[in-house]
Short mmCIF file of C-alpha atoms and ligand atoms in Angstrom, two decimals:
data_model
loop_
_atom_site.label_atom_id
_atom_site.label_comp_id
_atom_site.label_asym_id
_atom_site.label_seq_id
_atom_site.Cartn_x
_atom_site.Cartn_y
_atom_site.Cartn_z
CA MET A 22 168.32 245.87 54.12
CA LEU A 23 167.31 246.76 50.64
CA PHE A 24 168.07 250.45 50.93
CA THR A 25 170.75 251.36 48.46
CA ALA A 26 172.32 254.65 47.59
CA THR A 27 170.23 256.31 44.93
CA GLY A 28 172.47 259.01 43.63
CA SER A 29 169.76 261.60 44.07
CA ASP A 30 170.98 265.09 44.92
CA ASN A 31 169.43 265.40 48.31
CA GLY A 32 171.09 262.52 50.02
CA GLY A 33 169.63 259.24 48.80
CA GLN A 34 167.61 256.90 50.94
CA VAL A 35 164.17 257.98 51.98
CA HIS A 36 162.12 255.66 54.13
CA PRO A 37 158.70 254.84 52.63
CA SER A 38 156.96 256.29 55.71
CA GLU A 39 158.12 259.68 54.45
CA TRP A 40 156.35 259.35 51.12
CA ILE A 41 153.44 257.00 51.79
CA THR A 42 150.86 258.28 54.25
CA VAL A 43 147.24 257.76 55.20
CA ASN A 44 144.84 260.66 55.04
CA ASP A 45 141.05 260.96 55.00
CA THR A 46 140.88 259.77 51.40
CA GLY A 47 143.08 256.72 51.90
CA LEU A 48 146.62 255.53 51.29
CA TYR A 49 148.53 258.29 49.51
CA CYS A 50 151.86 258.35 47.68
CA GLN A 51 152.92 262.00 47.81
CA PRO A 52 155.71 262.17 45.16
CA ALA A 53 153.43 260.41 42.66
CA ASP A 54 150.36 262.37 43.79
CA THR A 55 148.51 259.05 43.65
CA TYR A 56 146.11 257.21 45.93
CA ILE A 57 145.99 253.43 46.25
CA ASP A 58 142.45 251.95 46.26
CA PRO A 59 140.80 255.26 47.27
CA MET A 60 137.15 255.22 48.30
CA VAL A 61 136.29 258.60 46.77
CA PRO A 62 137.06 259.95 43.27
CA VAL A 63 140.64 261.27 42.94
CA ALA A 64 142.88 262.62 40.17
CA GLN A 65 145.11 259.55 40.01
CA ALA A 66 144.55 256.09 41.49
CA ILE A 67 146.30 252.74 41.58
CA ILE A 68 143.70 249.96 41.91
CA THR A 69 144.88 246.60 43.25
CA HIS A 70 141.77 244.60 42.26
CA GLY A 71 138.14 244.80 41.25
CA HIS A 72 136.31 244.27 44.58
CA ALA A 73 134.11 247.25 45.34
CA ASP A 74 135.91 248.03 48.60
CA HIS A 75 139.02 248.76 46.49
CA ALA A 76 137.77 249.74 43.04
CA ARG A 77 135.38 252.66 42.75
CA ALA A 78 134.21 254.57 39.72
CA GLY A 79 134.88 258.25 38.99
CA HIS A 80 138.65 258.68 39.15
CA GLN A 81 140.37 260.79 36.51
CA ARG A 82 143.28 258.41 35.87
CA VAL A 83 143.42 254.75 36.87
CA TYR A 84 146.39 252.38 36.83
CA ALA A 85 145.40 248.73 37.12
CA THR A 86 146.02 245.37 35.48
CA PRO A 87 144.17 244.81 32.17
CA THR A 88 141.84 242.29 33.85
CA THR A 89 141.02 244.66 36.73
CA ILE A 90 140.20 247.35 34.19
CA ARG A 91 137.85 244.93 32.41
CA ILE A 92 136.19 244.05 35.70
CA MET A 93 135.74 247.76 36.49
CA THR A 94 134.28 248.59 33.08
CA THR A 95 131.99 245.55 33.35
CA ARG A 96 130.71 246.79 36.70
CA TYR A 97 130.73 250.53 36.23
CA GLY A 98 130.63 251.07 32.46
CA ASP A 99 133.25 252.19 29.96
CA ASP A 100 133.31 255.65 31.51
CA MET A 101 134.32 254.32 34.95
CA ALA A 102 137.35 256.65 34.78
CA GLU A 103 138.37 259.46 32.44
CA GLN A 104 141.52 257.59 31.48
CA HIS A 105 142.73 254.15 32.36
CA TYR A 106 146.19 252.73 31.92
CA PRO A 107 146.44 248.94 31.83
CA LEU A 108 149.70 247.68 33.24
CA THR A 109 150.49 243.97 32.99
CA TYR A 110 152.27 242.08 35.76
CA ARG A 111 156.00 242.85 36.08
CA GLU A 112 155.81 245.79 33.68
CA SER A 113 156.79 249.18 35.16
CA VAL A 114 155.63 252.74 34.74
CA SER A 115 157.04 255.98 36.15
CA LEU A 116 154.71 258.30 38.03
CA GLY A 117 155.21 261.86 39.25
CA ASP A 118 158.17 264.09 38.43
CA PRO A 119 160.16 262.50 35.55
CA ASP A 120 163.37 263.72 37.21
CA ASP A 121 162.43 262.19 40.56
CA PRO A 122 159.96 259.44 39.65
CA VAL A 123 158.08 256.82 41.60
CA LYS A 124 158.20 253.46 39.82
CA LEU A 125 155.05 251.32 39.89
CA THR A 126 155.12 247.57 39.12
CA PHE A 127 152.30 245.05 39.61
CA TYR A 128 152.79 241.45 40.78
CA PRO A 129 150.14 238.72 41.13
CA ALA A 130 148.29 238.58 44.46
CA GLY A 131 146.40 235.29 44.00
CA HIS A 132 143.17 236.82 45.33
CA ILE A 133 140.82 237.05 42.31
CA ALA A 134 141.30 237.44 38.54
CA GLY A 135 143.52 240.43 37.82
CA SER A 136 144.41 241.02 41.47
CA ALA A 137 147.77 242.66 42.00
CA GLN A 138 150.25 243.71 44.62
CA ALA A 139 151.60 247.16 43.84
CA LEU A 140 155.36 247.66 44.26
CA LEU A 141 156.28 251.34 44.59
CA GLU A 142 159.94 252.31 44.40
CA TYR A 143 161.20 255.78 45.21
CA ARG A 144 164.73 256.97 45.91
CA GLY A 145 165.89 253.44 46.67
CA GLY A 146 163.03 252.56 49.03
CA ARG A 147 160.61 249.76 48.15
CA ILE A 148 157.09 249.28 49.48
CA VAL A 149 154.66 246.53 48.50
CA ILE A 150 150.95 247.17 48.90
CA SER A 151 149.50 243.70 48.68
CA GLY A 152 145.83 244.64 48.49
CA ASP A 153 144.00 241.41 49.30
CA TYR A 154 145.81 238.13 48.71
CA LYS A 155 145.84 234.42 49.42
CA ARG A 156 148.32 231.56 49.03
CA ARG A 157 146.00 228.67 48.11
CA PRO A 158 145.92 227.53 44.50
CA ASP A 159 143.17 229.32 42.56
CA PRO A 160 142.64 228.34 38.92
CA THR A 161 141.18 231.78 38.15
CA CYS A 162 144.36 233.74 38.83
CA GLU A 163 148.15 233.67 38.90
CA PRO A 164 149.62 232.66 42.28
CA PHE A 165 150.86 235.27 44.77
CA GLU A 166 154.43 236.24 44.03
CA VAL A 167 156.92 237.03 46.81
CA VAL A 168 158.42 240.48 46.15
CA PRO A 169 161.34 241.69 48.30
CA CYS A 170 160.73 245.09 49.87
CA ASP A 171 161.52 247.36 52.83
CA VAL A 172 157.88 247.72 53.88
CA PHE A 173 155.17 245.12 53.26
CA ILE A 174 151.56 246.22 53.68
CA THR A 175 149.40 243.23 54.49
CA GLU A 176 145.69 242.72 54.97
CA ALA A 177 144.51 240.90 58.10
CA THR A 178 140.93 239.97 57.28
CA PHE A 179 141.39 236.59 58.98
CA GLY A 180 144.23 237.72 61.22
CA LEU A 181 143.54 235.54 64.26
CA PRO A 182 145.08 232.15 65.08
CA VAL A 183 141.63 230.51 65.11
CA PHE A 184 141.23 231.07 61.38
CA ARG A 185 142.28 228.00 59.39
CA HIS A 186 140.59 227.54 56.04
CA PRO A 187 140.02 223.88 55.11
CA PRO A 188 140.80 222.72 51.56
CA ILE A 189 138.11 223.84 49.11
CA GLU A 190 137.72 220.23 47.88
CA ARG A 191 136.52 219.20 51.34
CA GLU A 192 133.93 221.97 51.49
CA ILE A 193 132.63 221.17 47.99
CA GLN A 194 132.23 217.52 49.03
CA LYS A 195 129.87 218.73 51.78
CA LEU A 196 127.72 220.35 49.10
CA LEU A 197 127.74 217.25 46.89
CA HIS A 198 126.91 215.08 49.88
CA SER A 199 123.99 217.32 50.74
CA LEU A 200 122.69 217.06 47.15
CA SER A 201 122.65 213.29 47.47
CA VAL A 202 120.93 213.37 50.87
CA PHE A 203 118.33 215.97 49.85
CA PRO A 204 117.70 215.27 46.15
CA GLN A 205 114.35 217.10 46.21
CA ARG A 206 115.70 220.33 47.63
CA CYS A 207 117.06 223.16 45.54
CA HIS A 208 120.55 223.97 46.85
CA LEU A 209 120.80 227.75 47.00
CA VAL A 210 124.43 228.79 47.48
CA GLY A 211 125.28 232.34 48.56
CA THR A 212 128.52 233.49 46.94
CA TYR A 213 130.11 236.87 46.42
CA ALA A 214 129.72 237.83 42.72
CA LEU A 215 133.37 238.46 41.91
CA GLY A 216 135.87 235.68 42.43
CA LYS A 217 134.09 233.46 44.94
CA CYS A 218 131.24 232.56 42.60
CA GLN A 219 133.55 231.47 39.79
CA ARG A 220 135.84 229.58 42.16
CA VAL A 221 132.90 227.61 43.61
CA ILE A 222 131.73 226.67 40.10
CA LEU A 223 135.24 225.53 39.12
CA ALA A 224 135.58 223.49 42.31
CA LEU A 225 132.25 221.79 41.52
CA ARG A 226 133.54 220.97 38.02
CA ASP A 227 136.81 219.64 39.45
CA ALA A 228 134.80 217.40 41.77
CA GLY A 229 133.05 215.89 38.73
CA TYR A 230 129.80 217.90 38.86
CA HIS A 231 128.93 218.60 35.24
CA LYS A 232 125.22 219.43 35.38
CA PRO A 233 124.21 222.99 34.56
CA VAL A 234 124.74 225.50 37.37
CA TYR A 235 121.91 228.03 37.73
CA LEU A 236 122.65 231.68 38.40
CA HIS A 237 120.90 234.65 39.97
CA GLY A 238 120.94 237.61 37.57
CA ALA A 239 123.46 239.53 39.72
CA LEU A 240 126.14 236.92 39.00
CA LEU A 241 125.76 236.71 35.22
CA LYS A 242 127.93 239.56 33.93
CA LEU A 243 131.03 238.64 35.89
CA CYS A 244 130.71 234.92 35.04
CA GLU A 245 130.51 235.90 31.36
CA LEU A 246 133.60 238.05 31.79
CA TYR A 247 135.52 235.17 33.39
CA GLN A 248 134.52 232.95 30.45
CA THR A 249 135.85 235.60 28.04
CA LEU A 250 139.07 235.65 30.06
CA GLY A 251 139.44 231.95 29.30
CA VAL A 252 138.09 230.45 32.54
CA SER A 253 135.65 227.77 31.40
CA LEU A 254 132.81 227.40 33.85
CA GLY A 255 130.70 224.83 31.98
CA THR A 256 126.97 225.23 31.35
CA LEU A 257 125.46 228.18 33.25
CA ILE A 258 121.75 228.97 33.08
CA PRO A 259 120.12 232.14 34.43
CA VAL A 260 117.32 231.26 36.88
CA SER A 261 115.17 233.85 35.11
CA GLU A 262 115.18 231.64 31.99
CA VAL A 263 113.81 228.63 33.87
CA GLU A 264 110.04 228.65 33.34
CA ASP A 265 109.14 225.88 35.76
CA LYS A 266 111.03 226.77 38.93
CA GLN A 267 109.97 223.40 40.42
CA SER A 268 112.41 221.79 37.97
CA LEU A 269 115.21 223.28 40.11
CA ALA A 270 114.67 220.61 42.77
CA GLY A 271 118.00 218.89 43.35
CA GLU A 272 119.89 221.51 41.33
CA VAL A 273 122.57 224.01 42.37
CA VAL A 274 121.58 227.68 42.24
CA LEU A 275 124.18 230.38 42.97
CA ALA A 276 123.07 233.79 44.22
CA PRO A 277 124.57 236.77 46.03
CA PRO A 278 124.43 236.31 49.83
CA SER A 279 121.74 238.98 50.15
CA ALA A 280 119.37 236.86 48.02
CA LEU A 281 119.42 233.91 50.41
CA ALA A 282 116.78 235.33 52.67
CA ASP A 283 114.86 237.62 50.32
CA ARG A 284 111.67 237.15 48.32
CA TRP A 285 113.54 235.99 45.25
CA SER A 286 114.41 232.66 46.87
CA ARG A 287 110.80 231.84 47.74
CA ALA A 288 110.07 230.77 44.16
CA LEU A 289 112.62 227.96 44.49
CA PRO A 290 111.50 224.46 45.52
CA ASP A 291 112.24 223.88 49.23
CA PRO A 292 115.59 225.72 49.08
CA ARG A 293 118.42 224.46 51.25
CA THR A 294 120.49 227.53 52.03
CA VAL A 295 124.25 227.16 51.65
CA MET A 296 126.77 229.95 52.18
CA ALA A 297 130.36 229.98 50.89
CA SER A 298 132.55 232.39 52.85
CA GLY A 299 135.63 232.44 55.05
CA TRP A 300 133.37 233.76 57.80
CA MET A 301 131.44 230.49 57.90
CA GLN A 302 134.00 229.26 60.41
CA ILE A 303 132.22 231.52 62.90
CA ARG A 304 128.90 229.94 63.90
CA ALA A 305 127.24 233.25 64.68
CA ARG A 306 127.98 234.48 61.17
CA ALA A 307 126.50 231.32 59.66
CA ARG A 308 123.36 231.80 61.73
CA GLN A 309 123.19 235.45 60.77
CA ARG A 310 123.31 234.45 57.10
CA GLN A 311 120.65 231.82 57.77
CA ALA A 312 122.92 229.22 56.23
CA GLU A 313 121.78 225.67 56.84
CA LEU A 314 125.01 224.45 55.29
CA PRO A 315 128.01 226.75 55.85
CA LEU A 316 131.00 226.19 53.56
CA ILE A 317 134.34 227.71 54.62
CA ILE A 318 135.66 229.01 51.31
CA SER A 319 137.77 232.15 51.35
CA ASP A 320 139.77 234.27 48.92
CA HIS A 321 141.87 235.66 51.77
CA CYS A 322 144.78 234.21 53.73
CA ASP A 323 144.08 232.29 56.88
CA TRP A 324 146.40 232.75 59.88
CA PRO A 325 149.10 230.24 58.82
CA GLU A 326 149.16 231.74 55.29
CA LEU A 327 149.63 235.25 56.73
CA LEU A 328 152.60 234.12 58.81
CA GLN A 329 154.07 232.12 55.92
CA THR A 330 153.88 235.26 53.80
CA LEU A 331 155.56 237.51 56.37
CA ARG A 332 158.38 234.96 56.63
CA GLU A 333 158.81 234.61 52.85
CA VAL A 334 158.58 238.31 52.00
CA ASP A 335 160.87 238.97 54.99
CA ALA A 336 160.43 242.74 54.88
CA PRO A 337 161.99 244.44 57.92
CA GLU A 338 158.80 246.43 58.38
CA VAL A 339 155.16 245.32 58.17
CA TRP A 340 152.12 247.59 58.09
CA VAL A 341 148.85 245.82 58.85
CA THR A 342 145.47 246.92 57.57
CA HIS A 343 142.00 245.81 56.67
CA GLY A 344 140.98 243.55 59.52
CA ARG A 345 142.12 242.28 62.87
CA GLU A 346 145.42 244.10 63.18
CA ASP A 347 146.41 243.52 66.82
CA ALA A 348 147.13 239.80 66.77
CA LEU A 349 149.13 239.99 63.55
CA ILE A 350 151.12 243.01 64.73
CA TYR A 351 152.02 241.16 67.92
CA GLN A 352 152.94 238.01 65.99
CA ALA A 353 155.02 239.95 63.45
CA SER A 354 157.02 241.63 66.20
CA GLN A 355 157.60 238.23 67.81
CA MET A 356 159.02 237.17 64.45
CA GLY A 357 161.47 240.06 64.59
CA TYR A 358 159.70 242.52 62.30
CA GLN A 359 158.75 246.08 63.05
CA ALA A 360 154.99 246.15 62.75
CA LYS A 361 152.29 248.77 63.02
CA ALA A 362 148.62 249.25 62.19
CA LEU A 363 147.65 251.24 59.17
CA SER A 364 144.15 252.45 59.81
CA LEU A 365 142.16 252.28 56.64
CA LEU A 366 138.45 251.98 56.99
CA ARG A 367 137.04 249.37 54.64
CA PHE A 368 134.05 247.17 54.15
CA ASP A 369 135.03 243.63 54.01
CA ASP A 370 134.83 241.95 50.63
CA GLU A 371 132.92 238.98 51.76
CA ASP A 372 130.14 240.88 53.42
CA GLU A 373 129.62 243.36 50.71
CA PRO A 374 126.30 243.39 48.88
CA ALA A 375 126.72 242.39 45.25
ZN1 ZN B 408 139.23 241.74 47.67
ZN1 ZN B 409 139.38 243.96 50.40
#
């Protein structure tokens, strides 16, 4: 157990369930009067990462990593919050009553650039809110860091034993193979604008693909931001700047998933629709996306990664949110942990319109 005597006047240890609760607005830390990833504007918010199902505009005060703040201002404008406080990984800040503070520290989550787990410490109790995370190597962000705690809040987007994400290299080879088999078809790849898009481009580069990659307008700003953050994506050309769209035969065009089936794609020469998402393991989802070539590429943990993480973090208590809770709760209790569902309604990253 990590509970230690705290020396506070009213008796020390307080279990996190007494100061972290869920209400209509979201996950709430009462002694800090702060919400974590709230969906509506609040006075004070901790934001784990820039995906729109976690980061919204309009809060008064925002605590986030410097990169998450840049992502938010890129998406929502410089006035996305009245005040924002950048906090780098492993640096701490005190929130709430200075005589009885809650300490906030961010640690890398390995999900997308800037993504963080938030460690909250109060009166000797430690809770880690992991936001979204994964354990696979991702050149666009620092790897997930194991942080000891009393309560670990985990996502369960792919929280079923059937979910096993193949290596990204293997999925990218499918795309390259398709380019060689269909050299006259434009390969239109649906990718989520933040994180997935840049990871797919980097994986193409790693596989030796050095031709320009063409981008739908909705992906430009965030790719530019990643380049400014030092992630070199190679030559990127906006599709809007290509006068003769027929010249895109045999080229790779990236677009938000919603663009795969809409009018925009009709200008492209004989597009072969490709979709990069963790959900592509489910055939019905691939059909629904009208993906001729589904690529299983995810920024979330698959089932083995979730279990590996529970084992490594080894928190006595696990709260499960954001997905398929039941299977993971059962599995966690089999592993000897106390587990419960934390009902937070969310969209899921990978289905979100860009
Ligand atoms: Zn996310
Ligand atoms: Zn999410």
